[in-house]
């Protein structure tokens, strides 16, 4: 008998192929009348596939009494209420590790693009300035720079490793000191005062809300660059915008925003900012691997009673045991 799966995230062909033999897939995007759907299928749904942005609204969760697993496509899961899931014995899984390289590459791409004026220089060529005005202004090298990483999880470590190629001096701030060779700061503010680049790669959510505040932004200062590949929520966005506008912060490379896909329009006119539409993990290869792991967590749960990548909050769930 096929199990019923409700998806809040997009399902690609590869995911569908792997799921279809064992699951009847109900896609949220195809559901016109949610209430009627939940009346008909709520009790049958045993699995939810979602993202860390979409989660599963409590009102829906309450109508899924037989839900067993919530599999999230992505590493961050700030929109998923893990306490509510645990209270219901629902295991929550995500897709760590498979996106480490591409998210780290995005952080470094932003560092390079901002410091070397990639977008401005591209315009310089296209708008004829090279011909009419001559060489473009000199830019900044990232070689040997002091880089502070905010969050030293799996992606933070990958960024630090990759920065070795540029001979950067890497330090980090996280809630606790890690078993890594980089300099640890127990104060984010102190680190921001000492570094030239600050890269945010820590989970979103209440614990990290606006952790990059006005003081931190000003400590980074007019010569500093802020790179965000974490969540928009980790920075005080209005302060960031105003500091970038009036030069209290030198530059920024931003892949994430508070109210995606809405980006503060004041940023559109600034040459010292590079904006990306939350594409840190968005390569064909990494998205394929994320889809595979999203599916693997669900399929293994029903086949073996185990999952591959539980979130740490669910470590005590029997399906999380090795
Ligand atoms: C998105 C991400 O989740 O993994 C994360 O935490 O931020 C991204 O990979 C992606 O947009 C899929 O929802």
Coordinates of C-alpha atoms and ligand atoms in Angstrom, one line a residue:
X1 CA 0.0 0.0 0.0
X2 CA 1.3 3.4 -1.0
X3 CA 1.8 6.0 1.8
X4 CA 0.5 9.5 1.3
X5 CA 3.0 12.3 1.1
X6 CA 2.3 16.0 1.2
X7 CA 4.9 18.3 -0.4
X8 CA 5.3 22.0 0.4
X9 CA 8.5 22.1 -1.8
X10 CA 8.9 21.5 -5.5
X11 CA 9.5 17.9 -6.5
X12 CA 11.8 17.4 -9.4
X13 CA 11.6 14.5 -11.8
X14 CA 14.3 12.6 -10.1
X15 CA 12.6 12.9 -6.7
X16 CA 9.3 11.9 -8.2
X17 CA 10.7 8.8 -9.8
X18 CA 12.2 7.6 -6.5
X19 CA 9.0 8.5 -4.5
X20 CA 6.3 7.3 -6.8
X21 CA 6.7 3.5 -6.4
X22 CA 5.9 3.9 -2.6
X23 CA 4.1 7.2 -2.2
X24 CA 1.0 9.0 -3.4
X25 CA 2.3 12.5 -3.8
X26 CA 0.0 15.4 -3.0
X27 CA 1.6 18.7 -4.0
X28 CA 0.5 21.8 -2.1
X29 CA 0.7 23.9 -5.2
X30 CA -2.1 21.8 -6.8
X31 CA -4.4 22.0 -3.8
X32 CA -7.1 24.6 -4.3
X33 CA -9.1 24.0 -1.2
X34 CA -6.8 23.1 1.6
X35 CA -9.6 22.6 4.1
X36 CA -11.4 20.1 1.9
X37 CA -8.1 18.4 1.1
X38 CA -7.3 18.0 4.8
X39 CA -10.8 16.7 5.4
X40 CA -10.2 14.0 2.8
X41 CA -6.5 13.2 3.2
X42 CA -5.4 14.7 6.5
X43 CA -5.5 11.3 8.4
X44 CA -3.7 9.5 5.6
X45 CA -0.7 11.8 5.3
X46 CA 2.3 10.1 6.9
X47 CA 5.1 12.2 5.4
X48 CA 5.7 15.9 4.6
X49 CA 8.4 17.2 2.3
X50 CA 9.1 20.9 2.8
X51 CA 11.8 23.5 3.0
X52 CA 13.3 25.4 5.8
X53 CA 11.5 28.5 4.5
X54 CA 8.0 26.9 4.1
X55 CA 7.9 24.6 7.1
X56 CA 4.5 23.2 7.9
X57 CA 2.0 25.6 9.4
X58 CA 0.7 24.5 12.8
X59 CA -2.9 24.6 11.5
X60 CA -1.9 22.0 8.9
X61 CA 0.2 19.9 11.3
X62 CA -2.8 19.7 13.6
X63 CA -4.8 18.1 10.8
X64 CA -2.2 15.4 10.1
X65 CA -2.6 13.0 13.1
X66 CA -0.6 10.2 11.5
X67 CA 2.3 12.3 10.3
X68 CA 5.6 10.5 11.0
X69 CA 8.3 12.4 9.2
X70 CA 8.9 15.9 8.0
X71 CA 11.8 15.9 5.5
X72 CA 13.2 19.3 4.7
X73 CA 15.0 20.2 1.4
X74 CA 17.8 22.4 2.6
X75 CA 20.2 22.5 5.6
X76 CA 18.5 25.4 7.5
X77 CA 15.1 24.7 8.9
X78 CA 14.2 27.9 10.7
X79 CA 10.5 27.8 9.6
X80 CA 10.0 24.3 11.1
X81 CA 8.8 24.1 14.6
X82 CA 10.9 21.2 15.9
X83 CA 9.4 21.4 19.4
X84 CA 5.9 20.9 17.8
X85 CA 7.2 18.0 15.8
X86 CA 9.0 16.3 18.7
X87 CA 5.8 16.7 20.9
X88 CA 4.1 14.6 18.2
X89 CA 7.0 12.1 17.8
X90 CA 7.4 13.4 14.2
X91 CA 11.1 13.1 13.1
X92 CA 12.5 16.1 11.2
X93 CA 15.3 15.6 8.7
X94 CA 17.3 18.0 6.5
X95 CA 20.0 18.0 3.9
X96 CA 23.4 18.9 5.5
X97 CA 26.8 18.5 4.0
X98 CA 25.8 18.0 0.3
X99 CA 25.6 21.8 -0.1
X100 CA 28.7 22.8 1.9
X101 CA 30.9 23.4 -1.2
X102 CA 28.5 25.4 -3.3
X103 CA 27.4 27.6 -0.4
X104 CA 31.0 28.1 0.6
X105 CA 31.9 28.9 -3.1
X106 CA 29.0 31.4 -3.1
X107 CA 30.5 33.2 -0.1
X108 CA 33.9 33.4 -1.7
X109 CA 32.4 34.4 -5.1
X110 CA 30.7 37.3 -3.3
X111 CA 33.9 38.3 -1.5
X112 CA 35.8 38.3 -4.8
X113 CA 33.0 40.0 -6.8
X114 CA 32.6 42.8 -4.2
X115 CA 36.3 43.4 -3.7
X116 CA 37.2 43.3 -7.4
X117 CA 34.2 45.3 -8.5
X118 CA 33.0 42.6 -10.8
X119 CA 29.6 44.1 -11.6
X120 CA 30.8 47.6 -11.8
X121 CA 33.7 46.6 -14.1
X122 CA 31.4 44.6 -16.3
X123 CA 29.3 47.7 -16.7
X124 CA 32.5 49.7 -17.4
X125 CA 33.0 47.5 -20.5
X126 CA 29.4 47.4 -21.7
X127 CA 28.8 51.1 -21.3
X128 CA 31.9 52.0 -23.3
X129 CA 33.8 53.5 -20.4
X130 CA 36.9 51.4 -21.2
X131 CA 37.0 53.1 -24.6
X132 CA 35.9 56.5 -23.6
X133 CA 37.5 56.9 -20.1
X134 CA 40.2 54.3 -20.1
X135 CA 41.2 51.8 -17.4
X136 CA 38.7 51.1 -14.7
X137 CA 39.6 52.2 -11.1
X138 CA 41.8 49.8 -9.1
X139 CA 40.1 47.4 -6.7
X140 CA 40.9 45.6 -3.5
X141 CA 42.7 42.2 -3.2
X142 CA 41.3 39.6 -0.9
X143 CA 44.8 38.0 -0.7
X144 CA 45.9 37.7 2.9
X145 CA 42.9 39.6 4.4
X146 CA 41.5 39.1 7.8
X147 CA 38.2 37.2 7.5
X148 CA 35.8 36.6 10.4
X149 CA 33.3 33.8 10.0
X150 CA 30.2 34.1 12.0
X151 CA 29.1 30.4 12.6
X152 CA 31.6 27.6 12.5
X153 CA 29.4 24.7 11.4
X154 CA 30.0 22.5 8.4
X155 CA 29.7 25.3 5.9
X156 CA 31.7 27.7 8.0
X157 CA 34.6 25.2 8.1
X158 CA 34.4 24.7 4.4
X159 CA 34.6 28.4 3.8
X160 CA 37.6 28.6 6.1
X161 CA 39.4 25.8 4.3
X162 CA 38.8 27.4 0.9
X163 CA 40.1 30.8 2.2
X164 CA 43.5 29.2 2.8
X165 CA 44.1 29.3 -0.9
X166 CA 43.9 33.1 -0.6
X167 CA 46.2 33.2 2.4
X168 CA 43.4 34.8 4.5
X169 CA 43.7 35.0 8.2
X170 CA 40.6 33.3 9.4
X171 CA 38.9 33.8 12.8
X172 CA 35.4 32.9 13.9
X173 CA 32.7 33.5 16.3
X174 CA 30.1 30.9 17.4
X175 CA 28.3 30.1 20.6
X176 CA 31.1 27.8 21.7
X177 CA 34.8 27.2 20.7
X178 CA 35.2 24.4 18.1
X179 CA 37.9 21.9 17.5
X180 CA 39.3 24.0 14.6
X181 CA 42.7 25.7 14.1
X182 CA 41.2 29.2 13.5
X183 CA 41.2 32.0 16.1
X184 CA 38.1 32.0 18.3
X185 CA 36.4 35.1 19.4
X186 CA 33.8 34.8 22.1
X187 CA 32.6 38.3 21.2
X188 CA 31.2 39.0 17.7
X189 CA 31.8 42.7 18.3
X190 CA 35.5 42.2 19.0
X191 CA 35.9 40.0 16.0
X192 CA 34.1 42.6 13.8
X193 CA 36.5 45.3 15.0
X194 CA 39.5 43.2 14.0
X195 CA 38.5 41.8 10.6
X196 CA 38.1 43.2 7.1
X197 CA 35.5 40.7 5.9
X198 CA 32.7 39.3 8.0
X199 CA 30.9 36.3 6.6
X200 CA 27.6 35.2 8.2
X201 CA 26.9 31.4 7.9
X202 CA 24.9 30.5 10.9
X203 CA 21.4 29.2 11.4
X204 CA 18.5 31.7 11.3
X205 CA 15.8 31.8 14.0
X206 CA 15.1 33.5 17.3
X207 CA 18.6 32.8 18.7
X208 CA 20.4 34.6 16.0
X209 CA 17.9 37.3 15.1
X210 CA 19.7 40.6 14.2
X211 CA 22.9 39.3 15.8
X212 CA 24.7 41.5 13.2
X213 CA 23.4 44.7 14.7
X214 CA 24.3 48.4 14.3
X215 CA 27.3 48.1 16.6
X216 CA 28.7 45.1 14.7
X217 CA 28.1 46.8 11.4
X218 CA 29.9 49.9 12.6
X219 CA 32.8 47.9 14.1
X220 CA 33.3 46.3 10.7
X221 CA 33.4 49.9 9.4
X222 CA 34.0 51.9 6.2
X223 CA 36.8 49.6 5.1
X224 CA 34.8 46.4 6.0
X225 CA 32.7 44.1 3.9
X226 CA 29.8 42.0 5.1
X227 CA 28.9 38.8 3.3
X228 CA 25.7 37.1 4.1
X229 CA 25.0 33.5 2.9
X230 CA 23.0 32.6 6.1
X231 CA 19.6 34.2 6.5
X232 CA 18.4 37.7 6.2
X233 CA 17.2 37.6 9.8
X234 CA 20.7 37.4 11.2
X235 CA 21.3 41.0 10.3
X236 CA 19.5 44.2 11.2
X237 CA 18.6 44.9 7.6
X238 CA 17.5 48.5 7.8
X239 CA 20.7 49.3 9.7
X240 CA 22.7 47.5 7.1
X241 CA 21.1 49.4 4.3
X242 CA 21.6 52.8 5.9
X243 CA 25.3 52.0 6.8
X244 CA 25.9 51.0 3.2
X245 CA 24.3 54.1 1.9
X246 CA 26.2 56.5 4.1
X247 CA 29.5 54.7 4.0
X248 CA 29.6 53.5 7.7
X249 CA 30.0 50.1 6.1
X250 CA 32.3 49.7 3.1
X251 CA 30.5 47.0 1.1
X252 CA 28.3 43.9 1.1
X253 CA 27.6 40.8 -0.8
X254 CA 24.1 39.5 0.1
X255 CA 22.5 36.2 -1.0
X256 CA 19.7 36.4 1.6
X257 CA 17.2 38.9 2.8
X258 CA 14.6 39.3 5.5
X259 CA 11.5 39.2 3.3
X260 CA 12.5 37.2 0.3
X261 CA 12.0 37.7 -2.6
X262 CA 11.5 41.3 -1.6
X263 CA 14.8 43.1 -1.4
X264 CA 15.1 46.6 0.0
X265 CA 15.0 48.7 -3.2
X266 CA 17.4 51.3 -1.7
X267 CA 20.1 48.7 -2.3
X268 CA 19.5 48.6 -6.1
X269 CA 21.2 52.0 -6.6
X270 CA 24.3 51.1 -4.6
X271 CA 27.5 50.1 -6.4
X272 CA 29.1 48.8 -3.1
X273 CA 26.6 46.0 -2.9
X274 CA 26.2 42.8 -4.8
X275 CA 22.8 41.1 -4.6
X276 CA 21.9 37.5 -5.3
X277 CA 18.5 35.9 -5.2
X278 CA 19.3 33.2 -2.5
X279 CA 21.3 31.0 -4.8
X280 CA 24.0 29.7 -2.4
X281 CA 23.0 26.0 -3.0
X282 CA 21.4 26.6 -6.4
X283 CA 23.5 24.5 -8.8
X284 CA 22.1 21.6 -10.8
X285 CA 24.5 19.2 -9.0
X286 CA 23.9 20.4 -5.4
X287 CA 20.1 20.7 -5.8
X288 CA 20.1 17.2 -7.2
X289 CA 22.0 15.9 -4.2
X290 CA 19.7 17.9 -1.9
X291 CA 16.6 16.3 -3.6
X292 CA 18.2 12.8 -3.3
X293 CA 18.8 13.3 0.4
X294 CA 15.3 14.7 1.0
X295 CA 13.9 11.6 -0.6
X296 CA 16.3 9.2 1.0
X297 CA 15.3 10.4 4.5
X298 CA 11.6 9.6 3.7
X299 CA 12.2 6.3 1.9
X300 CA 14.5 4.9 4.5
X301 CA 12.2 5.9 7.3
X302 CA 9.4 3.7 5.9
X303 CA 11.7 0.9 4.6
X304 CA 14.0 0.6 7.6
X305 CA 12.7 2.8 10.4
X306 CA 15.9 5.0 10.2
X307 CA 16.7 8.3 8.6
X308 CA 20.0 9.5 7.2
X309 CA 20.1 13.1 8.3
X310 CA 17.9 13.9 11.4
X311 CA 18.1 17.5 12.7
X312 CA 20.0 17.6 16.0
X313 CA 16.9 18.4 18.0
X314 CA 15.5 14.9 17.0
X315 CA 18.6 13.0 18.1
X316 CA 16.7 11.0 20.6
X317 CA 14.1 9.8 18.2
X318 CA 14.4 6.0 17.5
X319 CA 14.7 6.7 13.8
X320 CA 17.8 8.9 14.4
X321 CA 19.7 6.1 16.1
X322 CA 22.4 4.5 14.0
Ligands
LIG1 C1 17.5 26.8 0.5 C2 19.1 27.1 2.1 O1 17.0 25.9 1.5 O2 19.7 24.9 2.6 C3 19.4 26.0 3.0 O3 19.3 26.3 4.2 O4 19.0 28.2 2.4 C4 18.9 26.8 0.6 O5 19.7 25.8 0.2 C5 17.0 26.3 -0.8 O6 16.4 27.4 -1.4 C6 16.0 25.2 -0.8 O7 14.8 25.7 -0.2

